[in-house]
Each structure stands twice: as C-alpha cells, then as structure tokens.
PDB file of C-alpha atoms in Angstrom:
ATOM      1  CA  MET A 248     -26.633 -72.337  62.205  1.00 56.00           C
ATOM      2  CA  GLU A 249     -27.105 -75.665  59.680  1.00 50.00           C
ATOM      3  CA  ALA A 250     -23.656 -77.266  58.647  1.00 52.00           C
ATOM      4  CA  SER A 251     -22.111 -78.657  55.847  1.00 55.00           C
ATOM      5  CA  ASN A 252     -18.829 -81.191  55.345  1.00 52.00           C
ATOM      6  CA  ALA A 253     -16.407 -79.196  53.708  1.00 53.00           C
ATOM      7  CA  GLN A 254     -12.395 -79.525  52.541  1.00 47.00           C
ATOM      8  CA  GLY A 255     -10.378 -76.972  54.718  1.00 45.00           C
ATOM      9  CA  SER A 256      -6.876 -75.983  55.875  1.00 42.00           C
ATOM     10  CA  ASN A 257      -5.809 -78.433  58.663  1.00 43.00           C
ATOM     11  CA  SER A 258      -4.318 -76.245  60.683  1.00 42.00           C
ATOM     12  CA  LYS A 259      -3.366 -76.576  63.873  1.00 45.00           C
ATOM     13  CA  LYS A 260      -4.992 -76.167  66.996  1.00 41.00           C
ATOM     14  CA  ALA A 261      -3.938 -73.595  69.596  1.00 44.00           C
ATOM     15  CA  HIS A 262      -3.544 -75.599  73.139  1.00 40.00           C
ATOM     16  CA  TYR A 263      -7.010 -74.512  73.554  1.00 39.00           C
ATOM     17  CA  ASP A 264      -9.615 -73.240  71.723  1.00 42.00           C
ATOM     18  CA  ALA A 265     -13.269 -71.602  71.410  1.00 44.00           C
ATOM     19  CA  ALA A 266     -16.020 -72.942  69.234  1.00 44.00           C
ATOM     20  CA  SER A 267     -17.103 -69.672  69.428  1.00 51.00           C
ATOM     21  CA  THR A 268     -13.790 -68.072  67.793  1.00 55.00           C
ATOM     22  CA  HIS A 269     -11.775 -70.719  66.044  1.00 63.00           C
ATOM     23  CA  PHE A 270     -13.057 -70.556  62.875  1.00 75.00           C
ATOM     24  CA  THR A 271     -12.297 -69.600  59.158  1.00 82.00           C
ATOM     25  CA  VAL A 272     -14.340 -66.660  57.367  1.00 86.00           C
ATOM     26  CA  LEU A 273     -15.289 -68.105  53.965  1.00 90.00           C
ATOM     27  CA  ALA A 274     -17.811 -65.486  51.433  1.00 91.00           C
ATOM     28  CA  PRO A 275     -21.367 -65.230  52.657  1.00 91.00           C
ATOM     29  CA  THR A 276     -23.901 -66.656  50.364  1.00 92.00           C
ATOM     30  CA  SER A 277     -26.235 -65.175  47.295  1.00 91.00           C
ATOM     31  CA  THR A 278     -28.531 -64.287  50.134  1.00 90.00           C
ATOM     32  CA  GLY A 279     -25.458 -62.444  52.358  1.00 89.00           C
ATOM     33  CA  GLN A 280     -25.787 -65.447  55.183  1.00 90.00           C
ATOM     34  CA  GLU A 281     -22.342 -65.335  56.451  1.00 89.00           C
ATOM     35  CA  ARG A 282     -19.926 -68.675  56.774  1.00 88.00           C
ATOM     36  CA  VAL A 283     -17.308 -69.489  58.427  1.00 84.00           C
ATOM     37  CA  TYR A 284     -15.264 -72.726  57.940  1.00 82.00           C
ATOM     38  CA  CYS A 285     -14.809 -75.036  61.968  1.00 76.00           C
ATOM     39  CA  LEU A 286     -11.964 -75.628  63.256  1.00 70.00           C
ATOM     40  CA  ALA A 287     -12.902 -75.927  67.134  1.00 55.00           C
ATOM     41  CA  ARG A 288     -11.960 -79.397  68.776  1.00 44.00           C
ATOM     42  CA  GLY A 289     -15.588 -81.212  68.050  1.00 45.00           C
ATOM     43  CA  ALA A 290     -18.578 -81.647  66.402  1.00 49.00           C
ATOM     44  CA  CYS A 291     -18.050 -79.237  63.943  1.00 60.00           C
ATOM     45  CA  ASN A 292     -15.046 -79.340  63.395  1.00 62.00           C
ATOM     46  CA  GLY A 293     -14.116 -79.492  59.584  1.00 74.00           C
ATOM     47  CA  LYS A 294     -17.659 -78.339  58.659  1.00 77.00           C
ATOM     48  CA  VAL A 295     -18.688 -75.451  56.934  1.00 84.00           C
ATOM     49  CA  LEU A 296     -21.569 -73.352  59.586  1.00 84.00           C
ATOM     50  CA  THR A 297     -23.543 -70.829  57.496  1.00 87.00           C
ATOM     51  CA  CYS A 298     -25.758 -68.446  59.465  1.00 86.00           C
ATOM     52  CA  PRO A 299     -29.541 -68.655  59.226  1.00 82.00           C
ATOM     53  CA  SER A 300     -31.285 -65.899  57.098  1.00 81.00           C
ATOM     54  CA  GLN A 301     -33.809 -64.557  60.350  1.00 77.00           C
ATOM     55  CA  CYS A 302     -30.247 -63.318  61.757  1.00 80.00           C
ATOM     56  CA  ALA A 303     -27.487 -63.536  58.333  1.00 84.00           C
ATOM     57  CA  GLN A 304     -24.535 -61.900  60.136  1.00 84.00           C
ATOM     58  CA  ARG A 305     -22.537 -62.628  62.707  1.00 77.00           C
ATOM     59  CA  LYS A 306     -22.068 -59.143  63.757  1.00 78.00           C
ATOM     60  CA  PRO A 307     -24.580 -56.942  62.393  1.00 79.00           C
ATOM     61  CA  LYS A 308     -23.962 -53.109  62.364  1.00 71.00           C
ATOM     62  CA  LYS A 309     -27.428 -52.238  64.365  1.00 65.00           C
ATOM     63  CA  ASN A 310     -26.162 -55.332  66.387  1.00 57.00           C
ATOM     64  CA  LYS A 311     -28.587 -53.385  69.392  1.00 54.00           C
ATOM     65  CA  LYS A 312     -31.554 -54.032  67.909  1.00 63.00           C
ATOM     66  CA  VAL A 313     -30.572 -57.147  65.039  1.00 70.00           C
ATOM     67  CA  LYS A 314     -30.125 -60.677  66.146  1.00 70.00           C
ATOM     68  CA  GLY A 315     -26.906 -61.756  65.542  1.00 74.00           C
ATOM     69  CA  CYS A 316     -25.748 -65.306  64.417  1.00 72.00           C
ATOM     70  CA  PHE A 317     -24.320 -66.950  67.059  1.00 63.00           C
ATOM     71  CA  PHE A 318     -26.083 -71.066  67.548  1.00 45.00           C
ATOM     72  CA  ASP A 319     -29.112 -69.554  68.383  1.00 40.00           C
ATOM     73  CA  CYS A 320     -29.506 -66.397  67.481  1.00 37.00           C
ATOM     74  CA  ARG A 321     -29.203 -65.202  70.465  1.00 46.00           C
ATOM     75  CA  ARG A 322     -26.236 -62.892  71.954  1.00 58.00           C
ATOM     76  CA  LYS A 323     -27.686 -61.674  75.540  1.00 77.00           C
ATOM     77  CA  PRO A 324     -27.780 -63.194  78.586  1.00 89.00           C
ATOM     78  CA  ASN A 325     -31.370 -65.389  79.293  1.00 90.00           C
ATOM     79  CA  CYS A 326     -32.364 -65.369  83.167  1.00 94.00           C
ATOM     80  CA  ASN A 327     -34.257 -68.333  82.613  1.00 93.00           C
ATOM     81  CA  GLY A 328     -31.435 -70.279  81.105  1.00 93.00           C
ATOM     82  CA  TYR A 329     -28.827 -72.604  83.071  1.00 94.00           C
ATOM     83  CA  GLY A 330     -26.081 -70.848  84.717  1.00 96.00           C
ATOM     84  CA  SER A 331     -27.984 -67.183  84.807  1.00 97.00           C
ATOM     85  CA  LEU A 332     -27.521 -64.703  87.314  1.00 98.00           C
ATOM     86  CA  CYS A 333     -29.540 -61.228  86.621  1.00 96.00           C
ATOM     87  CA  TYR A 334     -31.948 -59.070  89.053  1.00 92.00           C
ATOM     88  CA  ASP A 335     -31.879 -59.496  92.665  1.00 90.00           C
ATOM     89  CA  PRO A 336     -29.770 -62.041  92.374  1.00 94.00           C
ATOM     90  CA  ARG A 337     -31.386 -64.653  91.093  1.00 96.00           C
ATOM     91  CA  PHE A 338     -29.793 -67.199  89.827  1.00 98.00           C
ATOM     92  CA  VAL A 339     -30.398 -70.752  86.986  1.00 97.00           C
ATOM     93  CA  GLY A 340     -28.514 -73.724  88.493  1.00 97.00           C
ATOM     94  CA  GLY A 341     -26.983 -75.915  86.876  1.00 96.00           C
ATOM     95  CA  ASP A 342     -29.275 -78.314  88.298  1.00 94.00           C
ATOM     96  CA  GLY A 343     -32.236 -76.148  86.064  1.00 94.00           C
ATOM     97  CA  VAL A 344     -33.337 -75.157  88.862  1.00 96.00           C
ATOM     98  CA  MET A 345     -34.222 -71.664  89.838  1.00 97.00           C
ATOM     99  CA  PHE A 346     -32.707 -70.038  93.330  1.00 97.00           C
ATOM    100  CA  TYR A 347     -32.492 -66.093  95.611  1.00 96.00           C
ATOM    101  CA  PHE A 348     -29.201 -65.794  96.730  1.00 96.00           C
ATOM    102  CA  HIS A 349     -29.156 -62.404  98.646  1.00 89.00           C
ATOM    103  CA  GLY A 350     -25.744 -62.281  99.312  1.00 93.00           C
ATOM    104  CA  ALA A 351     -24.686 -58.845 101.529  1.00 94.00           C
ATOM    105  CA  LYS A 352     -24.639 -55.307 100.550  1.00 94.00           C
ATOM    106  CA  ASP A 353     -20.987 -54.130  99.889  1.00 96.00           C
ATOM    107  CA  GLY A 354     -19.859 -58.434 100.476  1.00 97.00           C
ATOM    108  CA  ASN A 355     -18.743 -59.969  98.296  1.00 98.00           C
ATOM    109  CA  PHE A 356     -18.798 -64.029  97.299  1.00 98.00           C
ATOM    110  CA  ALA A 357     -17.505 -66.783  95.235  1.00 98.00           C
ATOM    111  CA  ILE A 358     -20.161 -67.580  92.174  1.00 98.00           C
ATOM    112  CA  VAL A 359     -17.394 -70.323  91.037  1.00 98.00           C
ATOM    113  CA  SER A 360     -14.445 -71.385  92.457  1.00 98.00           C
ATOM    114  CA  ASP A 361     -12.574 -74.438  90.802  1.00 98.00           C
ATOM    115  CA  GLU A 362      -9.146 -75.741  90.255  1.00 96.00           C
ATOM    116  CA  ASN A 363      -8.109 -73.337  87.932  1.00 96.00           C
ATOM    117  CA  LEU A 364     -11.447 -70.462  87.777  1.00 97.00           C
ATOM    118  CA  GLN A 365     -12.742 -68.409  90.125  1.00 98.00           C
ATOM    119  CA  ILE A 366     -15.122 -65.695  89.797  1.00 98.00           C
ATOM    120  CA  ASN A 367     -15.912 -63.873  92.312  1.00 98.00           C
ATOM    121  CA  ALA A 368     -18.897 -60.491  92.493  1.00 98.00           C
ATOM    122  CA  HIS A 369     -19.416 -57.587  93.930  1.00 98.00           C
ATOM    123  CA  PHE A 370     -22.610 -57.172  95.509  1.00 98.00           C
ATOM    124  CA  ILE A 371     -24.514 -53.548  96.421  1.00 96.00           C
ATOM    125  CA  GLY A 372     -27.777 -53.024  98.144  1.00 93.00           C
ATOM    126  CA  THR A 373     -29.816 -50.498  99.844  1.00 91.00           C
ATOM    127  CA  ARG A 374     -31.922 -51.407 102.887  1.00 87.00           C
ATOM    128  CA  PRO A 375     -35.039 -49.387 103.373  1.00 81.00           C
ATOM    129  CA  GLN A 376     -36.427 -49.007 106.895  1.00 81.00           C
ATOM    130  CA  GLY A 377     -38.276 -51.526 108.062  1.00 78.00           C
ATOM    131  CA  ARG A 378     -37.173 -54.050 106.216  1.00 80.00           C
ATOM    132  CA  THR A 379     -34.718 -57.277 107.605  1.00 79.00           C
ATOM    133  CA  ARG A 380     -32.567 -57.644 104.842  1.00 83.00           C
ATOM    134  CA  ASP A 381     -30.703 -55.834 102.325  1.00 87.00           C
ATOM    135  CA  TYR A 382     -32.552 -55.907  98.492  1.00 91.00           C
ATOM    136  CA  THR A 383     -28.673 -56.296  96.112  1.00 95.00           C
ATOM    137  CA  TRP A 384     -27.585 -56.996  92.975  1.00 96.00           C
ATOM    138  CA  VAL A 385     -24.089 -58.239  90.865  1.00 98.00           C
ATOM    139  CA  GLN A 386     -22.524 -54.846  90.795  1.00 98.00           C
ATOM    140  CA  ALA A 387     -18.883 -56.751  89.571  1.00 98.00           C
ATOM    141  CA  LEU A 388     -18.053 -59.773  88.332  1.00 98.00           C
ATOM    142  CA  ALA A 389     -14.309 -60.984  88.703  1.00 98.00           C
ATOM    143  CA  VAL A 390     -13.187 -63.541  86.461  1.00 98.00           C
ATOM    144  CA  MET A 391      -9.894 -65.005  87.965  1.00 97.00           C
ATOM    145  CA  PHE A 392      -7.367 -67.661  86.050  1.00 96.00           C
ATOM    146  CA  ASP A 393      -4.110 -69.198  85.692  1.00 93.00           C
ATOM    147  CA  THR A 394      -2.794 -65.457  86.745  1.00 93.00           C
ATOM    148  CA  HIS A 395      -4.744 -63.210  84.824  1.00 94.00           C
ATOM    149  CA  THR A 396      -7.809 -61.130  86.304  1.00 96.00           C
ATOM    150  CA  LEU A 397     -10.867 -59.852  83.914  1.00 97.00           C
ATOM    151  CA  VAL A 398     -13.132 -57.794  85.618  1.00 98.00           C
ATOM    152  CA  LEU A 399     -16.606 -56.331  84.510  1.00 98.00           C
ATOM    153  CA  ALA A 400     -18.804 -53.829  86.075  1.00 98.00           C
ATOM    154  CA  ALA A 401     -21.158 -51.520  85.908  1.00 98.00           C
ATOM    155  CA  LYS A 402     -20.002 -47.777  86.451  1.00 97.00           C
ATOM    156  CA  ARG A 403     -22.281 -45.766  89.318  1.00 96.00           C
ATOM    157  CA  VAL A 404     -24.794 -43.824  87.459  1.00 94.00           C
ATOM    158  CA  SER A 405     -27.597 -41.349  89.044  1.00 92.00           C
ATOM    159  CA  GLN A 406     -30.212 -41.487  86.164  1.00 92.00           C
ATOM    160  CA  TRP A 407     -29.793 -44.315  83.497  1.00 94.00           C
ATOM    161  CA  ASP A 408     -29.575 -43.802  79.788  1.00 93.00           C
ATOM    162  CA  ASP A 409     -29.456 -46.870  77.398  1.00 90.00           C
ATOM    163  CA  SER A 410     -27.050 -44.038  75.119  1.00 93.00           C
ATOM    164  CA  PHE A 411     -24.481 -44.084  77.862  1.00 95.00           C
ATOM    165  CA  ASP A 412     -22.256 -47.034  78.240  1.00 97.00           C
ATOM    166  CA  ALA A 413     -21.833 -48.165  81.643  1.00 97.00           C
ATOM    167  CA  LEU A 414     -19.486 -51.419  81.485  1.00 98.00           C
ATOM    168  CA  ILE A 415     -16.243 -50.788  82.489  1.00 98.00           C
ATOM    169  CA  VAL A 416     -13.809 -54.006  82.022  1.00 98.00           C
ATOM    170  CA  ARG A 417     -10.233 -54.228  83.395  1.00 98.00           C
ATOM    171  CA  TRP A 418      -7.537 -56.510  82.213  1.00 97.00           C
ATOM    172  CA  ASP A 419      -4.789 -57.253  84.707  1.00 95.00           C
ATOM    173  CA  GLY A 420      -6.146 -53.983  86.813  1.00 95.00           C
ATOM    174  CA  ASP A 421      -5.671 -51.279  83.428  1.00 96.00           C
ATOM    175  CA  VAL A 422      -9.280 -50.830  81.999  1.00 97.00           C
ATOM    176  CA  VAL A 423      -9.628 -51.820  78.446  1.00 96.00           C
ATOM    177  CA  ASN A 424     -11.525 -50.143  75.514  1.00 95.00           C
ATOM    178  CA  ILE A 425     -13.865 -52.313  73.619  1.00 94.00           C
ATOM    179  CA  PRO A 426     -14.304 -50.848  69.850  1.00 91.00           C
ATOM    180  CA  THR A 427     -17.910 -49.951  68.975  1.00 87.00           C
ATOM    181  CA  ASP A 428     -16.924 -50.366  65.259  1.00 83.00           C
ATOM    182  CA  GLY A 429     -15.327 -53.252  62.747  1.00 79.00           C
ATOM    183  CA  GLU A 430     -15.050 -56.399  64.804  1.00 81.00           C
ATOM    184  CA  ALA A 431     -16.116 -54.423  68.099  1.00 87.00           C
ATOM    185  CA  GLU A 432     -13.336 -56.609  70.153  1.00 92.00           C
ATOM    186  CA  TRP A 433     -10.934 -56.816  72.234  1.00 96.00           C
ATOM    187  CA  ARG A 434      -8.764 -59.488  72.554  1.00 94.00           C
ATOM    188  CA  THR A 435      -5.477 -60.676  73.948  1.00 94.00           C
ATOM    189  CA  ASN A 436      -3.338 -63.936  74.029  1.00 89.00           C
ATOM    190  CA  SER A 437      -2.127 -65.113  78.154  1.00 72.00           C
ATOM    191  CA  GLU A 438       0.486 -67.490  78.077  1.00 73.00           C
ATOM    192  CA  GLU A 439      -1.734 -70.665  77.692  1.00 79.00           C
ATOM    193  CA  ARG A 440      -5.128 -68.922  76.450  1.00 92.00           C
ATOM    194  CA  GLU A 441      -6.953 -66.934  74.297  1.00 95.00           C
ATOM    195  CA  VAL A 442      -9.242 -64.552  76.271  1.00 96.00           C
ATOM    196  CA  ILE A 443     -11.811 -62.288  73.508  1.00 95.00           C
ATOM    197  CA  VAL A 444     -14.445 -59.399  74.897  1.00 96.00           C
ATOM    198  CA  GLU A 445     -16.638 -57.890  71.988  1.00 93.00           C
ATOM    199  CA  ARG A 446     -19.846 -56.020  71.794  1.00 91.00           C
ATOM    200  CA  THR A 447     -23.354 -57.983  71.817  1.00 87.00           C
ATOM    201  CA  GLU A 448     -25.057 -54.126  72.068  1.00 88.00           C
ATOM    202  CA  GLU A 449     -23.492 -50.715  70.897  1.00 89.00           C
ATOM    203  CA  THR A 450     -23.920 -50.028  74.597  1.00 94.00           C
ATOM    204  CA  ASN A 451     -23.694 -52.165  77.481  1.00 96.00           C
ATOM    205  CA  GLY A 452     -23.296 -55.321  76.218  1.00 94.00           C
ATOM    206  CA  VAL A 453     -20.164 -57.674  75.581  1.00 95.00           C
ATOM    207  CA  LYS A 454     -19.786 -61.253  75.020  1.00 94.00           C
ATOM    208  CA  VAL A 455     -16.517 -62.326  77.278  1.00 96.00           C
ATOM    209  CA  THR A 456     -14.720 -65.845  75.719  1.00 95.00           C
ATOM    210  CA  VAL A 457     -12.097 -67.388  78.380  1.00 96.00           C
ATOM    211  CA  ALA A 458     -11.371 -70.208  75.663  1.00 95.00           C
ATOM    212  CA  GLY A 459     -10.886 -73.677  77.436  1.00 94.00           C
ATOM    213  CA  LEU A 460     -13.359 -71.918  80.620  1.00 96.00           C
ATOM    214  CA  VAL A 461     -15.509 -70.209  80.411  1.00 97.00           C
ATOM    215  CA  GLU A 462     -18.216 -67.858  78.309  1.00 95.00           C
ATOM    216  CA  LEU A 463     -20.345 -64.995  79.447  1.00 96.00           C
ATOM    217  CA  ASN A 464     -22.943 -63.275  77.693  1.00 95.00           C
ATOM    218  CA  VAL A 465     -22.966 -59.733  80.307  1.00 97.00           C
ATOM    219  CA  ARG A 466     -25.434 -56.949  80.237  1.00 97.00           C
ATOM    220  CA  VAL A 467     -25.949 -53.644  82.322  1.00 97.00           C
ATOM    221  CA  ARG A 468     -29.515 -52.413  83.439  1.00 96.00           C
ATOM    222  CA  ALA A 469     -30.726 -50.154  85.913  1.00 95.00           C
ATOM    223  CA  ILE A 470     -33.862 -50.057  88.615  1.00 93.00           C
ATOM    224  CA  GLY A 471     -36.277 -48.231  86.254  1.00 86.00           C
ATOM    225  CA  GLU A 472     -38.314 -45.926  88.352  1.00 86.00           C
ATOM    226  CA  HIS A 473     -41.586 -48.625  87.754  1.00 86.00           C
ATOM    227  CA  GLU A 474     -39.584 -51.559  89.230  1.00 88.00           C
ATOM    228  CA  ASN A 475     -38.829 -49.493  92.106  1.00 87.00           C
ATOM    229  CA  LYS A 476     -41.987 -48.934  93.020  1.00 87.00           C
ATOM    230  CA  VAL A 477     -43.386 -52.746  92.709  1.00 87.00           C
ATOM    231  CA  HIS A 478     -40.965 -53.715  94.630  1.00 85.00           C
ATOM    232  CA  ASN A 479     -40.724 -51.256  96.875  1.00 85.00           C
ATOM    233  CA  TYR A 480     -36.879 -50.700  97.019  1.00 87.00           C
ATOM    234  CA  GLN A 481     -37.167 -47.321  97.716  1.00 88.00           C
ATOM    235  CA  LEU A 482     -34.484 -46.762  95.999  1.00 88.00           C
ATOM    236  CA  PRO A 483     -32.409 -42.985  96.208  1.00 88.00           C
ATOM    237  CA  ALA A 484     -33.398 -40.167  93.465  1.00 87.00           C
ATOM    238  CA  ASP A 485     -28.947 -40.043  92.889  1.00 90.00           C
ATOM    239  CA  ASP A 486     -28.414 -43.745  92.075  1.00 93.00           C
ATOM    240  CA  ALA A 487     -30.123 -45.994  89.530  1.00 92.00           C
ATOM    241  CA  PHE A 488     -28.275 -48.930  91.088  1.00 95.00           C
ATOM    242  CA  ALA A 489     -26.596 -50.089  87.438  1.00 97.00           C
ATOM    243  CA  HIS A 490     -25.507 -53.951  87.809  1.00 97.00           C
ATOM    244  CA  LEU A 491     -24.688 -56.725  86.204  1.00 98.00           C
ATOM    245  CA  GLU A 492     -27.073 -59.591  84.155  1.00 98.00           C
ATOM    246  CA  THR A 493     -25.226 -62.426  83.312  1.00 98.00           C
ATOM    247  CA  GLN A 494     -25.367 -66.227  81.606  1.00 97.00           C
ATOM    248  CA  PHE A 495     -22.295 -68.677  81.976  1.00 97.00           C
ATOM    249  CA  LYS A 496     -21.368 -71.173  79.909  1.00 95.00           C
ATOM    250  CA  PHE A 497     -18.622 -73.377  81.118  1.00 96.00           C
ATOM    251  CA  THR A 498     -15.501 -75.873  80.002  1.00 93.00           C
ATOM    252  CA  GLY A 499     -13.925 -78.388  82.150  1.00 88.00           C
ATOM    253  CA  LEU A 500     -14.942 -77.717  85.520  1.00 96.00           C
ATOM    254  CA  THR A 501     -14.147 -80.819  87.643  1.00 97.00           C
ATOM    255  CA  ASN A 502     -16.552 -82.687  90.308  1.00 96.00           C
ATOM    256  CA  LEU A 503     -15.242 -81.104  92.835  1.00 97.00           C
ATOM    257  CA  VAL A 504     -16.556 -76.668  91.570  1.00 98.00           C
ATOM    258  CA  GLU A 505     -17.958 -74.923  94.767  1.00 98.00           C
ATOM    259  CA  GLY A 506     -19.631 -71.230  94.594  1.00 98.00           C
ATOM    260  CA  VAL A 507     -22.656 -69.897  95.008  1.00 98.00           C
ATOM    261  CA  LEU A 508     -23.304 -71.509  91.240  1.00 98.00           C
ATOM    262  CA  GLY A 509     -20.620 -73.222  90.939  1.00 98.00           C
ATOM    263  CA  GLN A 510     -21.368 -76.063  93.148  1.00 98.00           C
ATOM    264  CA  THR A 511     -25.187 -76.727  90.845  1.00 97.00           C
ATOM    265  CA  TYR A 512     -22.873 -78.060  88.162  1.00 97.00           C
ATOM    266  CA  ARG A 513     -21.521 -80.870  90.816  1.00 97.00           C
ATOM    267  CA  PRO A 514     -22.688 -84.382  89.563  1.00 94.00           C
ATOM    268  CA  ASP A 515     -24.004 -85.423  93.022  1.00 94.00           C
ATOM    269  CA  TYR A 516     -25.130 -82.706  93.641  1.00 96.00           C
ATOM    270  CA  VAL A 517     -28.723 -82.201  95.015  1.00 95.00           C
ATOM    271  CA  SER A 518     -30.494 -78.819  96.032  1.00 95.00           C
ATOM    272  CA  PRO A 519     -30.982 -77.810  99.224  1.00 94.00           C
ATOM    273  CA  VAL A 520     -33.623 -74.641  97.888  1.00 94.00           C
ATOM    274  CA  LYS A 521     -37.093 -75.426  98.854  1.00 92.00           C
ATOM    275  CA  ARG A 522     -39.550 -75.885  96.188  1.00 85.00           C
ATOM    276  CA  GLY A 523     -42.309 -74.429  95.407  1.00 86.00           C
ATOM    277  CA  VAL A 524     -42.222 -71.192  96.338  1.00 92.00           C
ATOM    278  CA  ALA A 525     -42.247 -67.584  94.941  1.00 87.00           C
ATOM    279  CA  MET A 526     -38.618 -66.977  95.953  1.00 91.00           C
ATOM    280  CA  PRO A 527     -36.685 -70.520  96.952  1.00 95.00           C
ATOM    281  CA  MET A 528     -33.727 -69.096  98.757  1.00 95.00           C
ATOM    282  CA  MET A 529     -30.055 -70.342  99.027  1.00 96.00           C
ATOM    283  CA  GLY A 530     -28.021 -70.141 102.119  1.00 92.00           C
ATOM    284  CA  GLY A 531     -24.329 -69.947 102.162  1.00 92.00           C
ATOM    285  CA  GLU A 532     -22.709 -66.903 102.499  1.00 95.00           C
ATOM    286  CA  ASP A 533     -20.532 -67.984 105.355  1.00 96.00           C
ATOM    287  CA  LYS A 534     -19.305 -70.774 102.856  1.00 97.00           C
ATOM    288  CA  TYR A 535     -18.515 -68.659  99.903  1.00 98.00           C
ATOM    289  CA  GLN A 536     -17.946 -65.276 101.655  1.00 98.00           C
ATOM    290  CA  THR A 537     -14.606 -63.579 100.332  1.00 98.00           C
ATOM    291  CA  PRO A 538     -12.507 -60.539 101.634  1.00 97.00           C
ATOM    292  CA  SER A 539     -12.055 -58.918  98.757  1.00 97.00           C
ATOM    293  CA  LEU A 540     -13.221 -58.631  94.981  1.00 98.00           C
ATOM    294  CA  TYR A 541      -9.949 -60.269  93.896  1.00 96.00           C
ATOM    295  CA  SER A 542      -9.520 -62.278  96.470  1.00 96.00           C
ATOM    296  CA  PRO A 543     -10.066 -66.224  95.864  1.00 96.00           C
ATOM    297  CA  LEU A 544     -10.113 -67.293  99.287  1.00 97.00           C
ATOM    298  CA  CYS A 545     -13.199 -68.803 101.754  1.00 97.00           C
ATOM    299  CA  ASN A 546     -13.993 -71.272 103.912  1.00 97.00           C
ATOM    300  CA  HIS A 547     -15.112 -73.599 100.287  1.00 97.00           C
ATOM    301  CA  CYS A 548     -12.521 -72.627  97.922  1.00 98.00           C
ATOM    302  CA  ARG A 549     -10.387 -74.042  95.198  1.00 97.00           C
ATOM    303  CA  PHE A 550      -8.986 -72.088  93.221  1.00 97.00           C
ATOM    304  CA  LYS A 551      -5.012 -72.715  92.875  1.00 89.00           C
ATOM    305  CA  GLY A 552      -4.074 -70.157  90.439  1.00 80.00           C
ATOM    306  CA  LYS A 553      -2.495 -66.798  91.322  1.00 71.00           C
ATOM    307  CA  ALA A 554      -4.757 -64.351  89.452  1.00 59.00           C
ATOM    308  CA  GLY A 555      -6.006 -62.025  92.439  1.00 51.00           C
ATOM    309  CA  LEU A 556      -3.594 -62.008  94.506  1.00 47.00           C
ATOM    310  CA  SER A 557      -1.670 -59.634  91.730  1.00 43.00           C
ATOM    311  CA  SER A 558      -4.413 -57.362  90.752  1.00 44.00           C
ATOM    312  CA  ILE A 559      -4.992 -56.029  94.395  1.00 40.00           C
TER     313      ILE A 559
END
C-alpha cells in the first residue's frame, strides 16, 4: 500500500488493536482505489493507506479470482513463507528453516504454547500397507487465549468440490456462520481483545485476527487424485482428506515460547533438523502431544490461560 500523512480523528485506541483492522475507511480515489486512515499503533499511525491499482479493493466481490488489498495483496496462506503449516505437515519456522513434523494419525499436538496463547492441531492420516509411519495432515486448529477457544476445522468430505464450504468455525463451542456477502466477516469483542474472522474466498478461505496475539490465513484443500497417485498415499475412495493450509503471523511472543512451530521463534533457537535433505524431520512428539485438541497440557506447554478447559 501507498502511505501519506493526513489529519484525522484522534480516536482513542483499544487496549489491543490490530493494524489490519484498526482504521477509518475514507472515500476511494478517482481511479477506484480504496483508502483508509490508520489508527493502529506503529509506523502507519496517522497515515492514509491507499490500495495499489493491482488490487484496488480490500474485499473484492469476486474474491476467489481477484486479489484483495492487504499489505502485499495476498490474503491466502503462503506455504513457503515464514510461519506456514501445509501439506503432509511441512512447516517453515520463524527462523526460515523448512521441516516436516508427522505427529500421528488422530493425534493432537501443541503448535504454539506461550503464556497467553496456545494453538493445538489435530492430525488425520492413513498408513498404507507396508509403510512404517502414518501419512498425516492437519484437520483442525484450536486457538486458545484468555478464557476463549476458537476452532477452525475441515469437514470430512468424500469428494472434493470447490463450491462446497468445508470450513467449520467454532467460538467457545458454538458454530459460527461467516457471511458470504457484505463485509463477509464475523467479529466479537472479548473481555480484552477483538476477534475477527473474514472470508478471503467465496468458500474455504478465511483470515483470522486475534488482536494483540496472532493472525492466521487459512485455506481448506483436499488431496487430489493426481497427488494421491504421485505420493502413493493409497487413500480410500470415500475420503478426500480435507485439511488446512495455514500461515501464522504472531505478535508479542515471549522468548520462552514453545510448540512445534513456536520454538522456532525463540531468539536463541538453533534448528536441529538436517539440512540439504528432501524431507528434514523434526522430532518432539513426546514434548508436544496433548490429550485432546482443546487441552493446553503437554510436557513442554507454557499456556497460563483458562481457555480449552471450559471448551471441552
């Protein structure tokens, strides 16, 4: 986005405010490029941000094909970017190092565990005859903070159809319906922070903002027939193994953060994975396995909130 200084309201900021949402919408330019006046903390505060011509709107109506204006115009997970979790779980850590963590079929693992934030993942998978390990994918995420739990999950589908919304969103145990028109978003203000879930595609794609803690770009995808054959997954005909592709952006992690992905954001972290191989493996199942998707308990977990326990 292009930025310029402008006079605007000195509105009092919320205790936690996200740069992606804390703004006032202004009239668009003569060429139709949307503009906002930034109220968020940081370098953008007090400036007018203008969408570039390549992506002139924040939420284009045909958002499945047209890019939306959001910093770098990308509102989908970048599976090669920092903080990504995709495929047969392949991570790119906060240190930029790529690694695989296979976990276990039907297992639950702490992806991030810090004082104020816990993110668990539920793994689905299969083990073809003759294999010594499971093929696994992340089917659901539980984001726990304060006293709340936000769950993002992929529905089980037998045949994949892009027009069918296979994404489930739950807030403290209740299913949340994300509108498909208008602002195409759901938001709530908890005791300490705002939570926003906005559609980035007509189906199966959302951006989640938990103010002051984390942003997630999430997309649901399935294993296609070609991919199944190339990798010899030998998937059953009645299950497309719908799963999540996610990219995280964290705010305010402590220096002692834990988790399969979280540990890679520690300032003293040195990756133990073997470099220069096709599939560098990360261990740690024993350190980060949790009793359930909603449990903040594991051998190395650090979460001090009460979320999860009230959502079981």
